[in-house]
Short mmCIF file of C-alpha atoms in Angstrom, two decimals:
data_model
loop_
_atom_site.label_atom_id
_atom_site.label_comp_id
_atom_site.label_asym_id
_atom_site.label_seq_id
_atom_site.Cartn_x
_atom_site.Cartn_y
_atom_site.Cartn_z
CA GLY U 1 -11.11 -0.43 22.63
CA LEU U 2 -13.64 1.58 23.45
CA GLY U 3 -12.77 4.41 20.39
CA ILE U 4 -11.75 1.47 17.81
CA LEU U 5 -15.55 -0.07 18.30
CA ASP U 6 -16.61 3.55 18.38
CA ASN U 7 -14.81 3.89 14.63
CA VAL U 8 -15.91 0.70 14.10
CA LYS U 9 -19.40 1.63 15.09
CA ALA U 10 -19.62 5.01 13.24
CA LEU U 11 -18.21 3.92 9.85
CA HIS U 12 -21.07 0.52 9.46
CA LYS U 13 -23.37 2.91 10.03
CA THR U 14 -22.06 4.62 6.66
CA GLY U 15 -23.64 1.97 4.34
CA LYS U 16 -20.19 1.02 3.63
CA PHE U 17 -19.43 -2.48 4.18
CA THR U 18 -20.20 -5.13 1.83
CA ASP U 19 -21.09 -8.61 1.64
CA GLY U 20 -18.05 -11.17 2.61
CA GLN U 21 -15.91 -13.14 -0.36
CA LEU U 22 -14.64 -15.84 -1.55
CA VAL U 23 -10.77 -16.43 -2.30
CA SER U 24 -11.60 -19.37 -4.35
CA GLN U 25 -15.74 -19.85 -5.26
CA LYS U 26 -16.62 -22.99 -5.38
CA SER U 27 -20.26 -22.62 -4.34
CA ASP U 28 -22.79 -20.78 -6.20
CA SER U 29 -23.45 -18.81 -3.06
CA THR U 30 -21.44 -16.93 -1.50
CA LYS U 31 -24.68 -16.74 1.71
CA ASP U 32 -24.48 -20.37 2.28
CA ILE U 33 -20.23 -19.68 3.30
CA ARG U 34 -20.51 -16.23 4.85
CA GLY U 35 -22.63 -13.94 6.24
CA ASP U 36 -20.41 -11.02 6.85
CA LYS U 37 -20.68 -7.92 6.29
CA ILE U 38 -17.40 -6.35 5.67
CA THR U 39 -15.38 -3.31 4.68
CA TRP U 40 -11.25 -2.40 4.56
CA ILE U 41 -9.50 0.20 5.81
CA GLU U 42 -5.45 2.03 5.24
CA GLY U 43 -6.41 3.73 8.04
CA ARG U 44 -5.81 7.55 6.87
CA GLU U 45 -10.17 7.27 6.60
CA PRO U 46 -11.02 10.10 8.05
CA GLY U 47 -13.13 8.70 11.69
CA CYS U 48 -10.97 5.42 11.34
CA GLU U 49 -7.23 7.31 13.74
CA LYS U 50 -8.53 4.76 16.58
CA ILE U 51 -8.42 1.74 14.14
CA ARG U 52 -5.20 3.38 12.76
CA PHE U 53 -4.15 3.07 16.48
CA LEU U 54 -4.81 -0.95 16.36
CA MET U 55 -2.74 -1.72 13.20
CA SER U 56 -0.16 0.04 14.27
CA ARG U 57 0.14 -1.42 17.34
CA MET U 58 -0.89 -5.52 15.37
CA ASP U 59 2.46 -3.72 12.96
CA ASP U 60 4.26 -3.33 16.53
CA LEU U 61 3.99 -6.85 17.48
CA VAL U 62 4.12 -8.64 15.02
CA ARG U 63 7.75 -6.54 13.76
CA HIS U 64 8.56 -7.60 17.59
CA CYS U 65 8.24 -11.22 16.63
CA ASN U 66 9.35 -10.91 13.60
CA GLY U 67 12.80 -13.37 12.73
CA LYS U 68 10.74 -15.39 15.73
CA LEU U 69 7.68 -16.37 13.27
CA GLY U 70 9.30 -19.60 11.88
CA ASN U 71 11.29 -19.15 8.61
CA TYR U 72 8.96 -16.43 7.61
CA THR U 73 10.15 -12.84 6.55
CA ILE U 74 7.43 -10.55 7.55
CA ASN U 75 7.76 -7.64 4.66
CA GLY U 76 3.53 -6.39 4.87
CA ARG U 77 0.35 -7.02 5.46
CA THR U 78 -2.97 -6.14 3.90
CA LYS U 79 -5.45 -3.44 4.52
CA ALA U 80 -7.58 -4.27 8.06
CA MET U 81 -10.60 -5.38 6.90
CA VAL U 82 -13.81 -4.45 9.30
CA ALA U 83 -16.65 -7.27 9.62
CA CYS U 84 -19.76 -7.03 11.12
CA TYR U 85 -21.67 -10.70 11.80
CA PRO U 86 -25.65 -8.81 12.00
CA GLY U 87 -26.71 -11.39 14.07
CA ASN U 88 -29.53 -12.98 12.39
CA GLY U 89 -27.42 -17.19 12.41
CA THR U 90 -24.94 -16.16 10.54
CA GLY U 91 -21.46 -17.25 10.26
CA TYR U 92 -18.53 -18.60 8.60
CA VAL U 93 -18.28 -22.21 6.89
CA ARG U 94 -14.55 -24.21 8.16
CA HIS U 95 -11.92 -22.82 5.74
CA VAL U 96 -8.17 -22.13 5.67
CA ASP U 97 -7.43 -18.25 4.83
CA ASN U 98 -4.57 -18.63 2.38
CA PRO U 99 -5.12 -22.29 1.12
CA ASN U 100 -3.88 -20.82 -2.44
CA GLY U 101 0.00 -19.54 -0.89
CA ASP U 102 -0.97 -16.10 -1.98
CA GLY U 103 1.91 -14.89 0.46
CA ARG U 104 -0.34 -14.65 4.18
CA CYS U 105 1.58 -16.08 7.08
CA VAL U 106 -0.40 -14.32 10.03
CA THR U 107 -3.51 -14.07 10.63
CA CYS U 108 -4.52 -10.81 13.43
CA ILE U 109 -8.48 -10.64 14.53
CA TYR U 110 -8.90 -8.03 16.88
CA TYR U 111 -12.48 -8.76 19.02
CA LEU U 112 -15.07 -5.76 19.78
CA ASN U 113 -17.75 -6.63 21.14
CA LYS U 114 -18.95 -5.97 24.51
CA ASP U 115 -20.31 -8.46 27.30
CA TRP U 116 -20.32 -11.41 24.72
CA THR U 117 -21.16 -15.09 25.95
CA ALA U 118 -21.50 -17.46 24.08
CA LYS U 119 -23.81 -19.54 25.35
CA GLU U 120 -25.96 -16.80 24.57
CA HIS U 121 -24.83 -14.74 21.35
CA GLY U 122 -22.56 -17.47 19.66
CA GLY U 123 -20.54 -16.15 17.46
CA LEU U 124 -17.42 -18.59 18.54
CA LEU U 125 -14.45 -18.39 16.41
CA ARG U 126 -13.62 -22.40 16.20
CA ILE U 127 -10.00 -23.73 14.91
CA PHE U 128 -9.10 -26.87 14.06
CA PRO U 129 -5.06 -26.79 15.04
CA GLU U 130 -3.24 -28.75 11.94
CA GLY U 131 -6.79 -29.97 11.06
CA LYS U 132 -7.71 -32.52 13.21
CA ALA U 133 -10.28 -33.81 14.37
CA GLN U 134 -9.77 -32.04 17.99
CA PHE U 135 -10.79 -28.45 18.16
CA ALA U 136 -10.54 -24.62 20.38
CA ASP U 137 -13.34 -22.41 20.61
CA ILE U 138 -12.43 -18.07 20.72
CA GLU U 139 -15.45 -16.58 22.56
CA PRO U 140 -15.08 -12.58 20.35
CA ARG U 141 -15.01 -11.17 23.64
CA PHE U 142 -14.03 -7.14 23.30
CA ASP U 143 -10.28 -6.45 23.37
CA ARG U 144 -8.89 -9.66 22.28
CA LEU U 145 -6.38 -10.05 20.08
CA LEU U 146 -5.80 -13.26 19.01
CA LEU U 147 -2.77 -14.56 15.89
CA PHE U 148 -2.63 -17.96 13.72
CA TRP U 149 -1.16 -19.56 10.83
CA SER U 150 -3.03 -18.29 8.08
CA ASP U 151 -2.66 -21.82 6.07
CA ARG U 152 -3.55 -24.49 5.92
CA ARG U 153 -2.02 -25.92 9.79
CA ASN U 154 -5.40 -24.11 10.89
CA PRO U 155 -8.49 -24.28 9.83
CA HIS U 156 -11.42 -22.37 11.16
CA GLU U 157 -15.17 -21.01 10.75
CA VAL U 158 -16.87 -18.76 12.70
CA GLN U 159 -19.73 -20.13 14.12
CA PRO U 160 -23.24 -18.16 13.63
CA ALA U 161 -24.08 -15.31 15.55
CA PHE U 162 -27.33 -14.69 17.33
CA ALA U 163 -26.76 -10.99 17.91
CA THR U 164 -23.73 -8.08 16.07
CA ARG U 165 -20.07 -8.80 16.30
CA TYR U 166 -17.01 -7.29 14.85
CA ALA U 167 -14.14 -8.10 14.28
CA ILE U 168 -10.23 -6.40 12.62
CA THR U 169 -8.99 -7.89 11.03
CA VAL U 170 -4.83 -8.41 9.75
CA TRP U 171 -2.99 -10.18 8.05
CA TYR U 172 1.06 -10.48 7.40
CA PHE U 173 2.91 -11.08 5.02
CA ASP U 174 5.80 -13.79 3.93
CA ALA U 175 8.12 -11.87 1.63
CA ASP U 176 9.28 -14.48 -0.27
CA GLU U 177 5.37 -16.59 -0.83
CA ARG U 178 4.09 -12.14 -1.14
CA ALA U 179 6.39 -12.04 -4.47
CA ARG U 180 6.12 -16.15 -5.78
CA ALA U 181 2.26 -15.05 -5.63
CA LYS U 182 2.99 -11.59 -7.39
CA GLU U 183 4.91 -13.42 -10.34
CA LYS U 184 1.66 -16.10 -11.07
#
């Protein structure tokens, strides 16, 4: 975990992070919806060797689960999205990762926040399973890996963070849904 965090911090210092974007633009201001800075990593970039290792381990885990994930056939993934919430109360309002059937079926998030406490730092991931009123709060603690369905079954939000909050997210594609999305 420490090597991955070192890669991410070095990457952050390069200034390559940009404002996070939205899948569908329904608001005048992205800033009102999400306050993170992001960059996309393939895994072959110089200085990203530990991130590449993490992506490989995520791939191994999802490959091991393939065939056991409902009717999904995982056949690929996105690049890794490395995200930083700068800690000035920024968050990400309730949303669904794949609202439009783009093929993403599993969201995989790895957290890199050492000595994180929700009381002091905020930044919880609040997930609403099945879109119900009940929710689960997940602290973005160092070396924690979280997987959940990317579709409307799991609306979620990032509550305001008051310390620098890092995460790496990879989305895995279902073969059939991805093929249909590419035909559109």
